[in-house]
PDB file of C-alpha atoms in Angstrom:
ATOM      1  CA  ASP A  69      -3.162   4.798 -17.035  1.00  0.00           C
ATOM      2  CA  GLN A  70      -3.876   2.222 -14.357  1.00  0.00           C
ATOM      3  CA  GLN A  71      -1.269  -0.513 -14.374  1.00  0.00           C
ATOM      4  CA  VAL A  72      -2.991  -2.614 -11.706  1.00  0.00           C
ATOM      5  CA  LYS A  73      -6.735  -3.022 -11.932  1.00  0.00           C
ATOM      6  CA  GLN A  74      -9.249  -4.482  -9.548  1.00  0.00           C
ATOM      7  CA  ASN A  75     -12.457  -4.298 -11.530  1.00  0.00           C
ATOM      8  CA  SER A  76     -14.823  -5.356  -8.772  1.00  0.00           C
ATOM      9  CA  PRO A  77     -15.272  -2.608  -6.174  1.00  0.00           C
ATOM     10  CA  SER A  78     -17.154  -4.972  -3.884  1.00  0.00           C
ATOM     11  CA  LEU A  79     -17.938  -8.633  -3.301  1.00  0.00           C
ATOM     12  CA  SER A  80     -20.364 -10.376  -0.932  1.00  0.00           C
ATOM     13  CA  VAL A  81     -19.911 -13.996   0.067  1.00  0.00           C
ATOM     14  CA  GLN A  82     -21.634 -16.307   2.515  1.00  0.00           C
ATOM     15  CA  GLU A  83     -19.619 -17.504   5.471  1.00  0.00           C
ATOM     16  CA  GLY A  84     -17.967 -20.831   4.737  1.00  0.00           C
ATOM     17  CA  ARG A  85     -17.962 -20.343   0.968  1.00  0.00           C
ATOM     18  CA  ILE A  86     -15.057 -19.399  -1.273  1.00  0.00           C
ATOM     19  CA  SER A  87     -14.142 -15.761  -1.893  1.00  0.00           C
ATOM     20  CA  ILE A  88     -12.338 -15.021  -5.158  1.00  0.00           C
ATOM     21  CA  LEU A  89     -10.797 -11.607  -5.642  1.00  0.00           C
ATOM     22  CA  ASN A  90      -9.364 -10.729  -9.024  1.00  0.00           C
ATOM     23  CA  CYS A  91      -6.611  -8.451 -10.220  1.00  0.00           C
ATOM     24  CA  ASP A  92      -5.290  -7.610 -13.699  1.00  0.00           C
ATOM     25  CA  TYR A  93      -2.082  -5.833 -14.610  1.00  0.00           C
ATOM     26  CA  THR A  94      -0.695  -4.335 -17.774  1.00  0.00           C
ATOM     27  CA  ASN A  95       3.028  -3.922 -17.110  1.00  0.00           C
ATOM     28  CA  SER A  96       4.939  -7.063 -18.043  1.00  0.00           C
ATOM     29  CA  MET A  97       7.923  -5.805 -16.013  1.00  0.00           C
ATOM     30  CA  PHE A  98       6.139  -6.576 -12.765  1.00  0.00           C
ATOM     31  CA  ASP A  99       7.750  -9.635 -11.244  1.00  0.00           C
ATOM     32  CA  TYR A 100       6.330  -9.678  -7.748  1.00  0.00           C
ATOM     33  CA  PHE A 101       2.742  -9.463  -6.570  1.00  0.00           C
ATOM     34  CA  LEU A 102       1.234  -8.976  -3.139  1.00  0.00           C
ATOM     35  CA  TRP A 103      -2.169  -8.861  -1.530  1.00  0.00           C
ATOM     36  CA  TYR A 104      -2.883  -6.519   1.362  1.00  0.00           C
ATOM     37  CA  LYS A 105      -5.913  -6.464   3.613  1.00  0.00           C
ATOM     38  CA  LYS A 106      -7.188  -3.234   5.121  1.00  0.00           C
ATOM     39  CA  TYR A 107      -9.664  -2.656   7.922  1.00  0.00           C
ATOM     40  CA  PRO A 108     -11.218   0.810   8.393  1.00  0.00           C
ATOM     41  CA  ALA A 109      -8.937   3.329  10.120  1.00  0.00           C
ATOM     42  CA  GLU A 110      -5.981   0.957   9.934  1.00  0.00           C
ATOM     43  CA  GLY A 111      -3.050   0.675   7.563  1.00  0.00           C
ATOM     44  CA  PRO A 112      -2.863  -2.143   4.997  1.00  0.00           C
ATOM     45  CA  THR A 113      -1.667  -5.478   6.367  1.00  0.00           C
ATOM     46  CA  PHE A 114       0.409  -7.835   4.249  1.00  0.00           C
ATOM     47  CA  LEU A 115      -1.467 -11.034   3.482  1.00  0.00           C
ATOM     48  CA  ILE A 116       0.313 -13.132   0.868  1.00  0.00           C
ATOM     49  CA  SER A 117       2.675 -12.696  -2.065  1.00  0.00           C
ATOM     50  CA  ILE A 118       3.786 -14.521  -5.192  1.00  0.00           C
ATOM     51  CA  SER A 119       6.827 -14.283  -7.395  1.00  0.00           C
ATOM     52  CA  SER A 120       6.421 -14.273 -11.162  1.00  0.00           C
ATOM     53  CA  ILE A 121       8.323 -17.547 -11.389  1.00  0.00           C
ATOM     54  CA  LYS A 122       5.479 -19.316  -9.610  1.00  0.00           C
ATOM     55  CA  ASP A 123       1.844 -19.813 -10.520  1.00  0.00           C
ATOM     56  CA  LYS A 124       0.502 -20.582  -7.064  1.00  0.00           C
ATOM     57  CA  ASN A 125       1.257 -19.787  -3.459  1.00  0.00           C
ATOM     58  CA  GLU A 126      -0.739 -21.061  -0.528  1.00  0.00           C
ATOM     59  CA  ASP A 127      -0.848 -19.966   3.100  1.00  0.00           C
ATOM     60  CA  GLY A 128      -3.554 -21.522   5.200  1.00  0.00           C
ATOM     61  CA  ARG A 129      -6.952 -20.413   3.945  1.00  0.00           C
ATOM     62  CA  PHE A 130      -5.376 -18.027   1.422  1.00  0.00           C
ATOM     63  CA  THR A 131      -4.127 -19.003  -2.033  1.00  0.00           C
ATOM     64  CA  VAL A 132      -2.883 -16.681  -4.738  1.00  0.00           C
ATOM     65  CA  PHE A 133      -2.864 -17.806  -8.367  1.00  0.00           C
ATOM     66  CA  LEU A 134      -0.853 -16.085 -11.070  1.00  0.00           C
ATOM     67  CA  ASN A 135      -1.490 -16.393 -14.807  1.00  0.00           C
ATOM     68  CA  LYS A 136       1.367 -14.504 -16.463  1.00  0.00           C
ATOM     69  CA  SER A 137       0.161 -14.979 -20.019  1.00  0.00           C
ATOM     70  CA  ALA A 138      -3.160 -13.384 -19.104  1.00  0.00           C
ATOM     71  CA  LYS A 139      -1.531 -10.873 -16.737  1.00  0.00           C
ATOM     72  CA  HIS A 140      -4.047 -11.898 -14.131  1.00  0.00           C
ATOM     73  CA  LEU A 141      -3.897 -12.947 -10.520  1.00  0.00           C
ATOM     74  CA  SER A 142      -6.516 -13.973  -8.048  1.00  0.00           C
ATOM     75  CA  LEU A 143      -6.806 -14.445  -4.309  1.00  0.00           C
ATOM     76  CA  HIS A 144      -8.881 -17.344  -3.030  1.00  0.00           C
ATOM     77  CA  ILE A 145     -10.085 -17.443   0.559  1.00  0.00           C
ATOM     78  CA  VAL A 146     -11.499 -20.780   1.685  1.00  0.00           C
ATOM     79  CA  PRO A 147     -13.522 -20.990   3.842  1.00  0.00           C
ATOM     80  CA  SER A 148     -14.504 -17.350   4.162  1.00  0.00           C
ATOM     81  CA  GLN A 149     -15.055 -16.020   7.672  1.00  0.00           C
ATOM     82  CA  PRO A 150     -16.806 -12.853   8.878  1.00  0.00           C
ATOM     83  CA  GLY A 151     -13.434 -11.545  10.100  1.00  0.00           C
ATOM     84  CA  ASP A 152     -12.238 -11.570   6.500  1.00  0.00           C
ATOM     85  CA  SER A 153     -14.551  -8.642   5.760  1.00  0.00           C
ATOM     86  CA  ALA A 154     -12.188  -5.851   4.705  1.00  0.00           C
ATOM     87  CA  VAL A 155     -10.837  -4.065   1.653  1.00  0.00           C
ATOM     88  CA  TYR A 156      -8.303  -6.135  -0.262  1.00  0.00           C
ATOM     89  CA  PHE A 157      -5.614  -4.456  -2.342  1.00  0.00           C
ATOM     90  CA  CYS A 158      -3.605  -6.104  -5.061  1.00  0.00           C
ATOM     91  CA  ALA A 159      -0.109  -4.657  -5.499  1.00  0.00           C
ATOM     92  CA  ALA A 160       2.711  -5.278  -7.943  1.00  0.00           C
ATOM     93  CA  GLY A 161       6.443  -4.621  -7.904  1.00  0.00           C
ATOM     94  CA  GLY A 162       8.815  -4.540 -10.854  1.00  0.00           C
ATOM     95  CA  ALA A 163      12.371  -5.662 -11.409  1.00  0.00           C
ATOM     96  CA  GLY A 164      15.348  -3.370 -11.752  1.00  0.00           C
ATOM     97  CA  ALA A 165      15.728   0.178 -10.574  1.00  0.00           C
ATOM     98  CA  GLY A 166      12.095   0.608  -9.608  1.00  0.00           C
ATOM     99  CA  SER A 167      11.721  -2.649  -7.768  1.00  0.00           C
ATOM    100  CA  TYR A 168      11.065  -1.032  -4.393  1.00  0.00           C
ATOM    101  CA  GLN A 169       8.020   0.860  -5.637  1.00  0.00           C
ATOM    102  CA  LEU A 170       4.655  -0.911  -5.324  1.00  0.00           C
ATOM    103  CA  THR A 171       1.748  -0.142  -7.637  1.00  0.00           C
ATOM    104  CA  PHE A 172      -1.636  -0.751  -6.036  1.00  0.00           C
ATOM    105  CA  GLY A 173      -5.092  -1.418  -7.417  1.00  0.00           C
ATOM    106  CA  LYS A 174      -8.100   0.498  -6.122  1.00  0.00           C
ATOM    107  CA  GLY A 175      -9.190  -2.325  -3.869  1.00  0.00           C
ATOM    108  CA  THR A 176     -12.133  -4.690  -3.529  1.00  0.00           C
ATOM    109  CA  LYS A 177     -14.369  -4.514  -0.483  1.00  0.00           C
ATOM    110  CA  LEU A 178     -15.190  -8.026   0.680  1.00  0.00           C
ATOM    111  CA  SER A 179     -18.214  -8.615   2.891  1.00  0.00           C
ATOM    112  CA  VAL A 180     -18.588 -12.068   4.405  1.00  0.00           C
ATOM    113  CA  ILE A 181     -22.150 -12.621   5.527  1.00  0.00           C
ATOM    114  CA  PRO A 182     -22.654 -14.827   8.600  1.00  0.00           C
TER     115      PRO A 182
ATOM    116  CA  GLY B 236       6.212   0.014  19.920  1.00  0.00           C
ATOM    117  CA  ALA B 237       6.260  -3.057  17.766  1.00  0.00           C
ATOM    118  CA  GLY B 238       4.689  -1.527  14.661  1.00  0.00           C
ATOM    119  CA  VAL B 239       5.059   1.473  12.395  1.00  0.00           C
ATOM    120  CA  SER B 240       3.797   4.549  14.188  1.00  0.00           C
ATOM    121  CA  GLN B 241       2.534   7.670  12.454  1.00  0.00           C
ATOM    122  CA  SER B 242       1.573  10.998  13.947  1.00  0.00           C
ATOM    123  CA  PRO B 243      -0.647  12.852  14.008  1.00  0.00           C
ATOM    124  CA  ARG B 244      -3.482  10.471  13.123  1.00  0.00           C
ATOM    125  CA  TYR B 245      -5.596  13.345  11.854  1.00  0.00           C
ATOM    126  CA  LYS B 246      -4.604  16.794  10.663  1.00  0.00           C
ATOM    127  CA  VAL B 247      -6.791  19.621   9.465  1.00  0.00           C
ATOM    128  CA  ALA B 248      -4.895  22.379   7.709  1.00  0.00           C
ATOM    129  CA  LYS B 249      -6.029  25.633   6.207  1.00  0.00           C
ATOM    130  CA  ARG B 250      -5.131  26.067   2.573  1.00  0.00           C
ATOM    131  CA  GLY B 251      -1.678  27.567   2.334  1.00  0.00           C
ATOM    132  CA  GLN B 252      -0.508  26.185   5.667  1.00  0.00           C
ATOM    133  CA  ASP B 253       2.598  24.016   5.975  1.00  0.00           C
ATOM    134  CA  VAL B 254       2.272  20.576   7.587  1.00  0.00           C
ATOM    135  CA  ALA B 255       4.722  17.947   8.828  1.00  0.00           C
ATOM    136  CA  LEU B 256       3.822  14.283   9.122  1.00  0.00           C
ATOM    137  CA  ARG B 257       5.949  11.928  11.191  1.00  0.00           C
ATOM    138  CA  CYS B 258       6.729   8.254  10.742  1.00  0.00           C
ATOM    139  CA  ASP B 259       8.481   6.007  13.265  1.00  0.00           C
ATOM    140  CA  PRO B 260       9.368   2.790  11.429  1.00  0.00           C
ATOM    141  CA  ILE B 261       9.967  -0.560  13.034  1.00  0.00           C
ATOM    142  CA  SER B 262      13.359  -0.529  14.704  1.00  0.00           C
ATOM    143  CA  GLY B 263      16.097  -1.846  12.450  1.00  0.00           C
ATOM    144  CA  HIS B 264      14.095  -1.616   9.241  1.00  0.00           C
ATOM    145  CA  VAL B 265      16.273  -0.418   6.406  1.00  0.00           C
ATOM    146  CA  SER B 266      13.586   0.566   3.939  1.00  0.00           C
ATOM    147  CA  LEU B 267      10.978   3.248   4.447  1.00  0.00           C
ATOM    148  CA  PHE B 268       8.236   4.229   2.037  1.00  0.00           C
ATOM    149  CA  TRP B 269       5.657   7.001   1.876  1.00  0.00           C
ATOM    150  CA  TYR B 270       2.396   6.500   0.035  1.00  0.00           C
ATOM    151  CA  GLN B 271      -0.582   8.788  -0.581  1.00  0.00           C
ATOM    152  CA  GLN B 272      -4.079   7.314  -0.619  1.00  0.00           C
ATOM    153  CA  ALA B 273      -6.902   9.450  -1.929  1.00  0.00           C
ATOM    154  CA  LEU B 274     -10.495   8.559  -1.122  1.00  0.00           C
ATOM    155  CA  GLY B 275     -11.619   5.456  -3.023  1.00  0.00           C
ATOM    156  CA  GLN B 276      -8.169   4.842  -4.479  1.00  0.00           C
ATOM    157  CA  GLY B 277      -5.307   2.547  -3.744  1.00  0.00           C
ATOM    158  CA  PRO B 278      -2.098   3.850  -2.147  1.00  0.00           C
ATOM    159  CA  GLU B 279       0.197   5.674  -4.568  1.00  0.00           C
ATOM    160  CA  PHE B 280       3.957   5.718  -4.139  1.00  0.00           C
ATOM    161  CA  LEU B 281       5.561   8.976  -3.098  1.00  0.00           C
ATOM    162  CA  THR B 282       9.123   8.288  -2.051  1.00  0.00           C
ATOM    163  CA  TYR B 283      11.552   5.655  -0.791  1.00  0.00           C
ATOM    164  CA  PHE B 284      14.451   5.714   1.662  1.00  0.00           C
ATOM    165  CA  GLN B 285      17.126   3.129   2.183  1.00  0.00           C
ATOM    166  CA  ASN B 286      18.512   4.070   5.569  1.00  0.00           C
ATOM    167  CA  GLU B 287      19.052   7.835   5.350  1.00  0.00           C
ATOM    168  CA  ALA B 288      19.387   7.915   1.578  1.00  0.00           C
ATOM    169  CA  GLN B 289      16.372   8.988  -0.435  1.00  0.00           C
ATOM    170  CA  LEU B 290      16.744   6.730  -3.435  1.00  0.00           C
ATOM    171  CA  ASP B 291      13.515   7.537  -5.196  1.00  0.00           C
ATOM    172  CA  LYS B 292      11.312  10.593  -4.958  1.00  0.00           C
ATOM    173  CA  SER B 293       9.677  10.202  -8.341  1.00  0.00           C
ATOM    174  CA  GLY B 294       6.190   9.956  -6.832  1.00  0.00           C
ATOM    175  CA  LEU B 295       6.222  13.311  -5.051  1.00  0.00           C
ATOM    176  CA  PRO B 296       3.500  15.291  -6.844  1.00  0.00           C
ATOM    177  CA  SER B 297       5.183  18.696  -6.689  1.00  0.00           C
ATOM    178  CA  ASP B 298       8.079  20.574  -5.191  1.00  0.00           C
ATOM    179  CA  ARG B 299       5.803  21.473  -2.284  1.00  0.00           C
ATOM    180  CA  PHE B 300       6.373  17.939  -1.011  1.00  0.00           C
ATOM    181  CA  PHE B 301       9.584  17.146   0.805  1.00  0.00           C
ATOM    182  CA  ALA B 302      10.642  14.079   2.792  1.00  0.00           C
ATOM    183  CA  GLU B 303      13.637  13.380   4.968  1.00  0.00           C
ATOM    184  CA  ARG B 304      15.069  10.629   7.119  1.00  0.00           C
ATOM    185  CA  PRO B 305      18.253  12.226   8.471  1.00  0.00           C
ATOM    186  CA  GLU B 306      19.418   9.465  10.805  1.00  0.00           C
ATOM    187  CA  GLY B 307      17.994   6.507   8.955  1.00  0.00           C
ATOM    188  CA  SER B 308      15.165   5.990  11.403  1.00  0.00           C
ATOM    189  CA  VAL B 309      12.327   8.510  11.885  1.00  0.00           C
ATOM    190  CA  SER B 310      11.064  10.141   8.718  1.00  0.00           C
ATOM    191  CA  THR B 311       9.127  13.332   8.162  1.00  0.00           C
ATOM    192  CA  LEU B 312       6.985  14.193   5.163  1.00  0.00           C
ATOM    193  CA  LYS B 313       6.524  17.930   4.812  1.00  0.00           C
ATOM    194  CA  ILE B 314       3.966  19.608   2.604  1.00  0.00           C
ATOM    195  CA  GLN B 315       4.313  23.320   2.033  1.00  0.00           C
ATOM    196  CA  ARG B 316       1.470  25.678   1.106  1.00  0.00           C
ATOM    197  CA  THR B 317      -1.113  22.900   1.285  1.00  0.00           C
ATOM    198  CA  GLN B 318      -3.821  22.745  -1.357  1.00  0.00           C
ATOM    199  CA  GLN B 319      -7.215  21.031  -1.260  1.00  0.00           C
ATOM    200  CA  GLU B 320      -5.992  18.312  -3.612  1.00  0.00           C
ATOM    201  CA  ASP B 321      -3.442  17.323  -0.964  1.00  0.00           C
ATOM    202  CA  SER B 322      -6.284  15.975   1.186  1.00  0.00           C
ATOM    203  CA  ALA B 323      -5.628  12.245   1.529  1.00  0.00           C
ATOM    204  CA  VAL B 324      -4.356   9.583   3.889  1.00  0.00           C
ATOM    205  CA  TYR B 325      -0.568   9.512   4.004  1.00  0.00           C
ATOM    206  CA  LEU B 326       0.778   6.057   4.719  1.00  0.00           C
ATOM    207  CA  CYS B 327       4.258   5.148   5.852  1.00  0.00           C
ATOM    208  CA  ALA B 328       5.639   1.639   5.519  1.00  0.00           C
ATOM    209  CA  SER B 329       8.905   0.008   6.493  1.00  0.00           C
ATOM    210  CA  SER B 330      10.579  -3.261   5.661  1.00  0.00           C
ATOM    211  CA  LEU B 331      13.602  -5.030   6.987  1.00  0.00           C
ATOM    212  CA  VAL B 332      15.425  -5.268   3.709  1.00  0.00           C
ATOM    213  CA  ARG B 333      15.397  -3.567   0.351  1.00  0.00           C
ATOM    214  CA  LEU B 334      12.588  -5.508  -1.263  1.00  0.00           C
ATOM    215  CA  ASN B 335       8.903  -4.789  -0.829  1.00  0.00           C
ATOM    216  CA  THR B 336       8.035  -8.161   0.595  1.00  0.00           C
ATOM    217  CA  GLU B 337       6.048  -7.888   3.768  1.00  0.00           C
ATOM    218  CA  ALA B 338       6.360  -4.149   4.140  1.00  0.00           C
ATOM    219  CA  PHE B 339       4.568  -3.108   7.322  1.00  0.00           C
ATOM    220  CA  PHE B 340       2.281  -0.115   7.110  1.00  0.00           C
ATOM    221  CA  GLY B 341       1.389   2.403   9.768  1.00  0.00           C
ATOM    222  CA  GLN B 342      -2.190   3.502  10.415  1.00  0.00           C
ATOM    223  CA  GLY B 343      -1.706   6.600   8.319  1.00  0.00           C
ATOM    224  CA  THR B 344      -2.280  10.306   8.791  1.00  0.00           C
ATOM    225  CA  ARG B 345      -5.536  11.644   7.399  1.00  0.00           C
ATOM    226  CA  LEU B 346      -4.883  15.157   6.108  1.00  0.00           C
ATOM    227  CA  THR B 347      -7.823  17.407   5.349  1.00  0.00           C
ATOM    228  CA  VAL B 348      -7.120  20.765   3.744  1.00  0.00           C
ATOM    229  CA  VAL B 349      -9.933  23.288   4.134  1.00  0.00           C
TER     230      VAL B 349
END
C-alpha cells in the first residue's frame, strides 16, 4: 500500500512557465513533508520542506503548498528553467517513534523545454 | 570531502555472494540512514542510526541484510547470499540532528546481482 503517491510519472513544461508537481498521501500521521530533486547518477538533493502546521512555504522560485484536509501537496516552480529538468520526489515523515523514517513517492520526471 | 561519500559506486555480484557497501557521512552528522531504491521506484527506508546506535532496522527486507556504524561515523551495509531481487541502488543519507530535515544523500551504490 503506497502511502505517498505521485501520480504523474512525467511532466513537460516550456521554459519560463510554471511547473506544478503533485503529491498525495494517505497517512494522517505524517507531519512533515519534503521535496527532493534528483539528477541521473546522483543522490537526491533536498529542495524544500513544509511542516503540517503550515499551508505554504516559499524559497525563491520554489513554493510548496499543503492541503491537509485533502492530504495533498504540490510543488510550484516559477519560472521553470532547463536546469530544473530532473526527477522530483515527494517525501513524508511522521511524528512519534517513526519520525526519522521518510516515505517517498515514485517520483515525477520534469522536462523543461528551452 | 564535504558531502556524503559512498563506495563502491557500482558493484556486480554473483548470486550467493556477500557484499559490503560503505558510507562516509558528513563529519559531525548524528543521524545516518540507509535507503534502497529499485528501478522506477522511490527510495525505501532500510535502517537508521543515531550515532552508533541502530534505532530502527524495521526496513531491512530479510536477515541477510545487516548494517553497522561502530564508531558513530562510517557505516557499512552488508548483504549476505545476495539474490537477484537485491539489485537496486543503495542510498546513504546523513543529517546533523535527529530529524529528517535536509538530510544529505550520497550518490548511491548501484548493486547488480547476476
